[in-house]
mmCIF file of C-alpha atoms in Angstrom:
data_model
loop_
_atom_site.group_PDB
_atom_site.id
_atom_site.type_symbol
_atom_site.label_atom_id
_atom_site.label_comp_id
_atom_site.label_asym_id
_atom_site.label_seq_id
_atom_site.Cartn_x
_atom_site.Cartn_y
_atom_site.Cartn_z
ATOM 1 C CA MET A 1 0.000 0.000 0.000
ATOM 2 C CA LYS A 2 1.426 3.343 -1.022
ATOM 3 C CA ASN A 3 1.467 6.160 1.512
ATOM 4 C CA PRO A 4 -0.704 4.511 4.230
ATOM 5 C CA TYR A 5 -0.459 7.614 6.436
ATOM 6 C CA GLY A 6 -1.930 9.802 3.701
ATOM 7 C CA LYS A 7 -4.817 7.401 3.161
ATOM 8 C CA ALA A 8 -5.459 7.195 6.887
ATOM 9 C CA GLY A 9 -5.460 10.979 7.099
ATOM 10 C CA TYR A 10 -7.870 11.229 4.161
ATOM 11 C CA LEU A 11 -10.225 8.722 5.821
ATOM 12 C CA LEU A 12 -10.082 10.616 9.123
ATOM 13 C CA ALA A 13 -10.816 13.916 7.352
ATOM 14 C CA MET A 14 -13.849 12.368 5.630
ATOM 15 C CA MET A 15 -15.129 11.027 8.945
ATOM 16 C CA CYS A 16 -14.793 14.415 10.627
ATOM 17 C CA LEU A 17 -16.360 16.391 7.759
ATOM 18 C CA THR A 18 -19.317 14.001 7.407
ATOM 19 C CA SER A 19 -20.153 13.704 11.122
ATOM 20 C CA CYS A 20 -23.456 15.566 10.905
ATOM 21 C CA ALA A 21 -24.229 16.096 14.606
ATOM 22 C CA THR A 22 -20.682 17.267 15.404
ATOM 23 C CA VAL A 23 -20.607 19.717 12.477
ATOM 24 C CA PHE A 24 -24.095 21.175 12.905
ATOM 25 C CA THR A 25 -24.797 21.023 16.663
ATOM 26 C CA GLY A 26 -21.351 21.127 18.261
ATOM 27 C CA THR A 27 -19.946 19.251 21.241
ATOM 28 C CA LYS A 28 -21.282 21.442 24.082
ATOM 29 C CA ALA A 29 -24.685 21.620 25.748
ATOM 30 C CA HIS A 30 -25.591 25.138 26.847
ATOM 31 C CA MET A 31 -27.870 24.939 29.886
ATOM 32 C CA VAL A 32 -29.085 27.137 32.742
ATOM 33 C CA LEU A 33 -29.664 26.097 36.355
ATOM 34 C CA GLU A 34 -32.765 27.757 37.841
ATOM 35 C CA GLY A 35 -34.298 27.874 41.312
ATOM 36 C CA GLU A 36 -36.408 30.165 43.516
ATOM 37 C CA LEU A 37 -33.795 31.158 46.092
ATOM 38 C CA GLU A 38 -31.337 33.976 46.581
ATOM 39 C CA ASP A 39 -28.654 32.039 48.507
ATOM 40 C CA THR A 40 -25.101 31.778 47.211
ATOM 41 C CA LEU A 41 -24.180 28.281 46.088
ATOM 42 C CA THR A 42 -21.291 26.203 44.823
ATOM 43 C CA ILE A 43 -21.939 24.413 41.541
ATOM 44 C CA GLN A 44 -19.597 21.674 40.385
ATOM 45 C CA THR A 45 -19.694 20.250 36.839
ATOM 46 C CA PRO A 46 -17.309 17.747 35.215
ATOM 47 C CA GLN A 47 -15.446 20.708 33.692
ATOM 48 C CA GLN A 48 -15.441 23.400 36.380
ATOM 49 C CA THR A 49 -16.415 24.545 39.865
ATOM 50 C CA LEU A 50 -18.331 27.786 40.364
ATOM 51 C CA ASN A 51 -18.075 29.248 43.872
ATOM 52 C CA GLN A 52 -20.415 31.725 45.542
ATOM 53 C CA VAL A 53 -22.857 32.093 42.667
ATOM 54 C CA THR A 54 -26.598 32.714 42.620
ATOM 55 C CA LEU A 55 -29.344 31.286 40.439
ATOM 56 C CA PRO A 56 -30.053 31.366 37.578
ATOM 57 C CA GLN A 57 -26.593 30.314 36.391
ATOM 58 C CA GLN A 58 -25.576 29.320 32.867
ATOM 59 C CA LEU A 59 -23.574 26.086 32.527
ATOM 60 C CA ASP A 60 -21.697 24.838 29.469
ATOM 61 C CA LEU A 61 -21.501 21.042 29.635
ATOM 62 C CA ARG A 62 -19.768 18.623 27.314
ATOM 63 C CA LYS A 63 -22.330 16.435 25.605
ATOM 64 C CA LYS A 64 -20.256 13.286 26.079
ATOM 65 C CA GLN A 65 -20.428 13.866 29.863
ATOM 66 C CA LEU A 66 -24.167 14.536 30.142
ATOM 67 C CA ARG A 67 -24.568 11.484 32.404
ATOM 68 C CA SER A 68 -22.109 12.976 34.884
ATOM 69 C CA PRO A 69 -24.020 14.810 37.664
ATOM 70 C CA VAL A 70 -24.064 18.527 38.335
ATOM 71 C CA VAL A 71 -23.506 18.860 42.103
ATOM 72 C CA VAL A 72 -24.979 21.832 44.003
ATOM 73 C CA SER A 73 -23.711 22.666 47.511
ATOM 74 C CA LYS A 74 -24.357 25.290 50.154
ATOM 75 C CA ASN A 75 -21.823 26.023 52.897
ATOM 76 C CA GLY A 76 -19.950 22.840 52.012
ATOM 77 C CA GLU A 77 -23.070 20.612 52.237
ATOM 78 C CA GLU A 78 -24.459 18.922 49.143
ATOM 79 C CA VAL A 79 -28.076 19.852 48.475
ATOM 80 C CA ALA A 80 -28.650 18.505 44.942
ATOM 81 C CA ARG A 81 -27.152 16.075 42.446
ATOM 82 C CA ILE A 82 -28.673 16.622 38.990
ATOM 83 C CA VAL A 83 -28.068 14.221 36.076
ATOM 84 C CA PRO A 84 -29.244 15.861 32.825
ATOM 85 C CA HIS A 85 -31.688 13.969 30.650
ATOM 86 C CA ARG A 86 -30.510 13.110 27.145
ATOM 87 C CA LYS A 87 -31.713 11.489 23.939
ATOM 88 C CA ILE A 88 -30.205 10.789 20.526
ATOM 89 C CA SER A 89 -30.024 13.835 18.272
ATOM 90 C CA PRO A 90 -31.857 13.675 14.899
ATOM 91 C CA PHE A 91 -28.647 14.906 13.267
ATOM 92 C CA PHE A 92 -26.958 11.666 14.338
ATOM 93 C CA TRP A 93 -29.388 9.627 12.214
ATOM 94 C CA SER A 94 -28.800 11.912 9.221
ATOM 95 C CA ASN A 95 -25.385 10.232 8.914
ATOM 96 C CA LEU A 96 -27.256 7.296 7.370
ATOM 97 C CA ILE A 97 -28.191 9.292 4.243
ATOM 98 C CA SER A 98 -25.282 7.947 2.183
ATOM 99 C CA MET A 99 -22.199 5.747 2.414
ATOM 100 C CA PRO A 100 -19.733 8.660 2.870
ATOM 101 C CA THR A 101 -21.754 10.218 5.693
ATOM 102 C CA VAL A 102 -22.003 6.864 7.507
ATOM 103 C CA LEU A 103 -18.338 7.437 8.356
ATOM 104 C CA GLY A 104 -19.504 10.234 10.675
ATOM 105 C CA LEU A 105 -21.312 7.874 13.054
ATOM 106 C CA PRO A 106 -18.262 6.964 15.189
ATOM 107 C CA ILE A 107 -17.093 10.597 15.273
ATOM 108 C CA ASP A 108 -20.463 11.778 16.616
ATOM 109 C CA GLY A 109 -20.269 9.001 19.193
ATOM 110 C CA LEU A 110 -16.757 9.932 20.320
ATOM 111 C CA THR A 111 -17.478 13.664 20.565
ATOM 112 C CA GLY A 112 -20.803 13.079 22.332
ATOM 113 C CA SER A 113 -22.642 15.133 19.698
ATOM 114 C CA MET A 114 -24.945 12.188 19.068
ATOM 115 C CA TRP A 115 -26.742 13.220 22.287
ATOM 116 C CA LYS A 116 -29.323 15.970 22.659
ATOM 117 C CA PRO A 117 -29.767 17.305 26.230
ATOM 118 C CA GLY A 118 -33.167 17.578 27.887
ATOM 119 C CA ASP A 119 -34.642 19.589 30.764
ATOM 120 C CA THR A 120 -34.298 18.039 34.233
ATOM 121 C CA GLU A 121 -36.097 19.067 37.432
ATOM 122 C CA VAL A 122 -35.376 17.843 40.990
ATOM 123 C CA ASN A 123 -36.645 18.631 44.473
ATOM 124 C CA THR A 124 -34.041 19.783 46.992
ATOM 125 C CA PRO A 125 -34.055 20.969 50.640
ATOM 126 C CA LEU A 126 -33.834 24.483 49.183
ATOM 127 C CA GLY A 127 -36.843 23.969 46.929
ATOM 128 C CA PRO A 128 -37.203 22.755 43.336
ATOM 129 C CA MET A 129 -34.287 23.252 40.944
ATOM 130 C CA ARG A 130 -34.403 22.928 37.187
ATOM 131 C CA LEU A 131 -31.586 22.328 34.740
ATOM 132 C CA ARG A 132 -32.991 23.718 31.508
ATOM 133 C CA VAL A 133 -31.605 23.621 27.977
ATOM 134 C CA LEU A 134 -30.716 27.130 26.876
ATOM 135 C CA LYS A 135 -32.081 27.639 23.374
ATOM 136 C CA PRO A 136 -30.204 30.479 21.704
ATOM 137 C CA GLN A 137 -32.051 32.668 19.260
ATOM 138 C CA SER A 138 -31.179 32.308 15.603
ATOM 139 C CA GLN A 139 -28.962 35.165 14.421
ATOM 140 C CA PHE A 140 -30.751 37.448 11.961
ATOM 141 C CA TYR A 141 -28.642 38.886 9.139
ATOM 142 C CA ARG A 142 -29.870 41.484 6.662
ATOM 143 C CA HIS A 143 -27.525 40.498 3.831
ATOM 144 C CA GLU A 144 -26.880 37.085 2.293
ATOM 145 C CA ILE A 145 -24.549 36.131 -0.542
ATOM 146 C CA SER A 146 -24.214 32.619 -1.916
ATOM 147 C CA ALA A 147 -22.615 30.511 -4.642
ATOM 148 C CA SER A 148 -24.162 27.343 -6.057
ATOM 149 C CA VAL A 149 -23.714 24.491 -8.529
ATOM 150 C CA GLY A 150 -26.771 22.936 -10.172
ATOM 151 C CA LEU A 151 -27.419 19.819 -12.258
ATOM 152 C CA GLY A 152 -30.395 18.469 -14.123
ATOM 153 C CA PHE A 153 -32.563 19.217 -17.130
ATOM 154 C CA GLN A 154 -33.801 22.812 -17.381
ATOM 155 C CA LEU A 155 -37.270 23.297 -18.840
ATOM 156 C CA ASN A 156 -36.633 26.747 -20.236
ATOM 157 C CA VAL A 157 -33.260 26.240 -21.941
ATOM 158 C CA ARG A 158 -33.633 23.683 -24.715
ATOM 159 C CA ASP A 159 -36.231 24.080 -27.430
ATOM 160 C CA GLY A 160 -36.679 23.239 -31.109
ATOM 161 C CA VAL A 161 -33.613 25.270 -32.104
ATOM 162 C CA TYR A 162 -31.318 22.779 -30.415
ATOM 163 C CA ASP A 163 -32.832 19.882 -32.358
ATOM 164 C CA ASP A 164 -32.898 21.881 -35.618
ATOM 165 C CA LEU A 165 -29.170 22.545 -35.397
ATOM 166 C CA SER A 166 -28.569 18.870 -34.676
ATOM 167 C CA ALA A 167 -30.485 17.995 -37.842
ATOM 168 C CA GLN A 168 -28.383 20.483 -39.850
ATOM 169 C CA ILE A 169 -25.207 18.877 -38.536
ATOM 170 C CA TYR A 170 -26.453 15.483 -39.703
ATOM 171 C CA LYS A 171 -27.255 16.930 -43.131
ATOM 172 C CA LYS A 172 -24.223 19.146 -43.795
ATOM 173 C CA THR A 173 -21.442 17.054 -42.261
ATOM 174 C CA SER A 174 -20.420 13.441 -41.894
ATOM 175 C CA TYR A 175 -20.964 13.553 -38.124
ATOM 176 C CA ILE A 176 -23.496 11.517 -36.179
ATOM 177 C CA ASP A 177 -24.895 12.070 -32.685
ATOM 178 C CA ASP A 178 -22.838 10.260 -30.041
ATOM 179 C CA ARG A 179 -24.474 8.598 -27.045
ATOM 180 C CA LEU A 180 -24.078 10.126 -23.590
ATOM 181 C CA CYS A 181 -24.281 7.702 -20.664
ATOM 182 C CA ASN A 182 -25.225 8.843 -17.165
ATOM 183 C CA TYR A 183 -25.592 12.436 -18.328
ATOM 184 C CA TRP A 184 -27.581 14.637 -15.919
ATOM 185 C CA GLY A 185 -28.141 17.424 -18.380
ATOM 186 C CA PRO A 186 -26.991 21.061 -18.257
ATOM 187 C CA ALA A 187 -24.829 22.312 -15.393
ATOM 188 C CA THR A 188 -25.210 25.761 -13.818
ATOM 189 C CA LEU A 189 -22.956 28.019 -11.760
ATOM 190 C CA GLY A 190 -24.822 30.712 -9.812
ATOM 191 C CA LEU A 191 -24.194 33.750 -7.621
ATOM 192 C CA ARG A 192 -26.991 35.251 -5.491
ATOM 193 C CA TYR A 193 -27.594 38.195 -3.214
ATOM 194 C CA TYR A 194 -30.573 38.550 -0.862
ATOM 195 C CA TYR A 195 -31.675 41.409 1.348
ATOM 196 C CA HIS A 196 -33.736 40.073 4.252
ATOM 197 C CA LEU A 197 -36.727 42.286 4.977
ATOM 198 C CA ASN A 198 -37.536 40.228 8.092
ATOM 199 C CA PRO A 199 -36.826 36.668 9.336
ATOM 200 C CA SER A 200 -39.355 35.245 6.852
ATOM 201 C CA TRP A 201 -38.982 37.196 3.583
ATOM 202 C CA ALA A 202 -36.032 38.267 1.451
ATOM 203 C CA ILE A 203 -35.652 39.842 -1.995
ATOM 204 C CA GLY A 204 -32.586 39.660 -4.172
ATOM 205 C CA LEU A 205 -30.872 39.129 -7.497
ATOM 206 C CA GLN A 206 -29.273 36.085 -9.087
ATOM 207 C CA TYR A 207 -26.703 35.787 -11.878
ATOM 208 C CA GLY A 208 -25.774 32.463 -13.428
ATOM 209 C CA TRP A 209 -24.011 30.727 -16.278
ATOM 210 C CA LEU A 210 -25.358 27.521 -17.804
ATOM 211 C CA ALA A 211 -23.601 25.064 -20.094
ATOM 212 C CA ASP A 212 -24.889 22.079 -22.039
ATOM 213 C CA TYR A 213 -23.528 19.997 -24.923
ATOM 214 C CA ARG A 214 -24.291 17.157 -27.325
ATOM 215 C CA PRO A 215 -21.243 15.308 -28.719
ATOM 216 C CA PHE A 216 -20.895 14.254 -32.370
ATOM 217 C CA ILE A 217 -18.483 11.750 -33.847
ATOM 218 C CA ARG A 218 -17.176 11.358 -37.402
ATOM 219 C CA LEU A 219 -18.277 8.255 -39.263
ATOM 220 C CA ASN A 220 -15.532 5.646 -39.691
ATOM 221 C CA LYS A 221 -13.120 7.718 -37.615
ATOM 222 C CA ASP A 222 -11.840 7.285 -34.075
ATOM 223 C CA GLU A 223 -11.425 10.999 -33.468
ATOM 224 C CA SER A 224 -14.199 13.150 -32.018
ATOM 225 C CA GLY A 225 -16.010 15.267 -34.569
ATOM 226 C CA GLY A 226 -17.192 18.070 -32.283
ATOM 227 C CA ASP A 227 -19.849 19.227 -29.839
ATOM 228 C CA LEU A 228 -23.082 21.128 -30.203
ATOM 229 C CA ARG A 229 -22.799 23.508 -27.244
ATOM 230 C CA LEU A 230 -25.325 25.659 -25.429
ATOM 231 C CA HIS A 231 -24.193 28.541 -23.210
ATOM 232 C CA SER A 232 -26.556 30.848 -21.386
ATOM 233 C CA HIS A 233 -25.997 33.868 -19.132
ATOM 234 C CA PHE A 234 -29.034 34.787 -17.032
ATOM 235 C CA LEU A 235 -30.035 37.480 -14.556
ATOM 236 C CA MET A 236 -33.138 37.090 -12.373
ATOM 237 C CA PRO A 237 -34.737 39.066 -9.532
ATOM 238 C CA SER A 238 -35.636 36.607 -6.773
ATOM 239 C CA VAL A 239 -37.865 36.186 -3.710
ATOM 240 C CA LYS A 240 -37.088 33.834 -0.820
ATOM 241 C CA TRP A 241 -39.471 32.645 1.884
ATOM 242 C CA ASN A 242 -38.091 30.985 5.038
ATOM 243 C CA TRP A 243 -40.485 28.370 6.437
ATOM 244 C CA TYR A 244 -38.271 27.807 9.447
ATOM 245 C CA ARG A 245 -34.912 29.216 10.466
ATOM 246 C CA GLY A 246 -33.248 27.835 13.577
ATOM 247 C CA GLU A 247 -29.823 28.166 15.095
ATOM 248 C CA SER A 248 -28.237 25.403 12.998
ATOM 249 C CA TRP A 249 -30.690 24.626 10.166
ATOM 250 C CA GLY A 250 -33.629 25.968 8.188
ATOM 251 C CA LEU A 251 -36.159 25.271 5.428
ATOM 252 C CA TYR A 252 -37.210 27.638 2.636
ATOM 253 C CA SER A 253 -38.630 28.062 -0.853
ATOM 254 C CA ARG A 254 -37.623 30.620 -3.486
ATOM 255 C CA GLY A 255 -38.706 31.801 -6.903
ATOM 256 C CA SER A 256 -36.911 33.811 -9.600
ATOM 257 C CA PHE A 257 -37.880 35.311 -12.953
ATOM 258 C CA GLY A 258 -35.738 37.314 -15.365
ATOM 259 C CA ILE A 259 -33.931 37.159 -18.697
ATOM 260 C CA GLN A 260 -31.212 35.060 -20.330
ATOM 261 C CA PHE A 261 -28.927 35.415 -23.334
ATOM 262 C CA ARG A 262 -28.556 32.001 -24.990
ATOM 263 C CA ARG A 263 -25.947 30.991 -27.541
ATOM 264 C CA ILE A 264 -26.039 27.624 -29.345
ATOM 265 C CA PHE A 265 -23.085 26.774 -31.609
ATOM 266 C CA PHE A 266 -21.229 23.826 -33.120
ATOM 267 C CA ASP A 267 -17.679 23.488 -31.822
ATOM 268 C CA ALA A 268 -15.960 21.159 -34.318
ATOM 269 C CA SER A 269 -12.426 19.851 -34.504
ATOM 270 C CA HIS A 270 -10.258 22.037 -36.785
ATOM 271 C CA LYS A 271 -9.042 18.891 -38.461
ATOM 272 C CA TYR A 272 -12.568 18.163 -39.666
ATOM 273 C CA ALA A 273 -13.904 21.629 -40.394
ATOM 274 C CA ASP A 274 -15.880 20.437 -43.423
ATOM 275 C CA TYR A 275 -19.120 22.142 -42.347
ATOM 276 C CA GLN A 276 -20.896 25.474 -42.517
ATOM 277 C CA LYS A 277 -20.619 27.310 -39.215
ATOM 278 C CA LEU A 278 -23.790 26.847 -37.191
ATOM 279 C CA GLU A 279 -24.666 29.361 -34.480
ATOM 280 C CA LYS A 280 -27.848 30.807 -32.977
ATOM 281 C CA LYS A 281 -28.127 33.630 -30.442
ATOM 282 C CA LYS A 282 -31.303 34.726 -28.707
ATOM 283 C CA TRP A 283 -32.678 36.623 -25.715
ATOM 284 C CA LEU A 284 -35.210 34.547 -23.769
ATOM 285 C CA PRO A 285 -37.091 34.676 -20.459
ATOM 286 C CA ALA A 286 -35.491 32.821 -17.545
ATOM 287 C CA PHE A 287 -37.033 31.426 -14.387
ATOM 288 C CA HIS A 288 -36.380 29.090 -11.506
ATOM 289 C CA PHE A 289 -38.512 27.792 -8.649
ATOM 290 C CA SER A 290 -37.074 25.837 -5.717
ATOM 291 C CA ILE A 291 -39.883 23.837 -4.160
ATOM 292 C CA VAL A 292 -37.883 23.123 -1.024
ATOM 293 C CA GLY A 293 -34.437 24.095 0.175
ATOM 294 C CA ALA A 294 -32.608 23.026 3.323
ATOM 295 C CA GLU A 295 -29.670 24.861 4.885
ATOM 296 C CA PHE A 296 -27.325 23.773 7.660
ATOM 297 C CA GLY A 297 -24.650 25.607 9.607
ATOM 298 C CA LYS A 298 -23.947 28.109 12.353
ATOM 299 C CA ARG A 299 -23.387 31.832 12.576
ATOM 300 C CA HIS A 300 -22.361 33.347 9.244
ATOM 301 C CA PHE A 301 -21.807 30.274 7.034
ATOM 302 C CA ARG A 302 -24.441 27.780 5.896
ATOM 303 C CA PHE A 303 -24.500 24.917 3.400
ATOM 304 C CA PHE A 304 -27.673 24.458 1.365
ATOM 305 C CA THR A 305 -29.305 21.973 -1.006
ATOM 306 C CA GLU A 306 -32.428 22.615 -3.098
ATOM 307 C CA MET A 307 -34.873 20.634 -5.231
ATOM 308 C CA GLY A 308 -36.688 22.492 -7.999
ATOM 309 C CA PHE A 309 -36.848 23.243 -11.707
ATOM 310 C CA GLY A 310 -35.636 26.014 -13.977
ATOM 311 C CA MET A 311 -32.268 27.616 -14.665
ATOM 312 C CA ASN A 312 -30.584 26.172 -11.562
ATOM 313 C CA GLY A 313 -31.474 22.588 -12.413
ATOM 314 C CA ILE A 314 -33.321 19.874 -10.550
ATOM 315 C CA VAL A 315 -30.751 19.762 -7.744
ATOM 316 C CA ASN A 316 -28.424 22.566 -6.745
ATOM 317 C CA SER A 317 -26.176 22.996 -3.726
ATOM 318 C CA GLY A 318 -23.769 25.578 -2.400
ATOM 319 C CA ILE A 319 -22.662 27.755 0.481
ATOM 320 C CA SER A 320 -24.060 31.060 1.776
ATOM 321 C CA TYR A 321 -22.666 33.803 3.999
ATOM 322 C CA GLY A 322 -24.836 36.109 6.117
ATOM 323 C CA PHE A 323 -23.776 39.491 7.482
#
């Protein structure tokens, strides 16, 4: 085996990057200890000891140590021993989506991120105490920029012109249409900007570049004859609606409508330039509608994946930055 250390490092990197719960929820449980008393207390967790503090008091616990008790004392005498409730995080099961992400299962187990903390209440000589999960508010950003890659057949790109040019190639040259196996259709690169009016609605603008091709081969020759190519630049105003936006994930839909400049041309090998140049240019409407989009991440950066139809393809994914 060549370079076993490099392969081991590559495997470890894949495991860390695909461990869904660790990436999206982190390794710490942010909690707050509450109680109806004004006395000063000593609170001991597996990570630290807080002396002469009053309630409520925020505690940052490691998720892998959630079964270790939080000990509360007054004047050196123990008054409560609280073991936080826990259950398996839904993000842990999302590792089962594909073979690469399955590698994240042991990482989530080792970091403790597979666990989701729960509220715990106990009765003490000083009255009831509650260890409650602190749910931070999702950060709201006015501006959002993103970059995406899309794949899949676009309804508003191909039309009869594409087939007409193919027929002309058959007629005017000695090329025939080659077969494409496992071809998803046109690919799109996109850049977007959104201004968020409020946590639910945003308006913005999207620019993108789309490319598609159909290969042709020369009869009785091994060399490639050329490609019928389609390139399109498009610009679309866009509206985005957030169904749900939490601290680490969200769901949304979006729609866009604008204009595109499409160019279809035959890119043939110079060695076999026995054809009349074929090219068509046209301005056309452009649109895209994402039925559902999901985004994951924390603070400024989020990864997203969408399902829809239009200029961005059936499936498109990318990264966004909020500020």
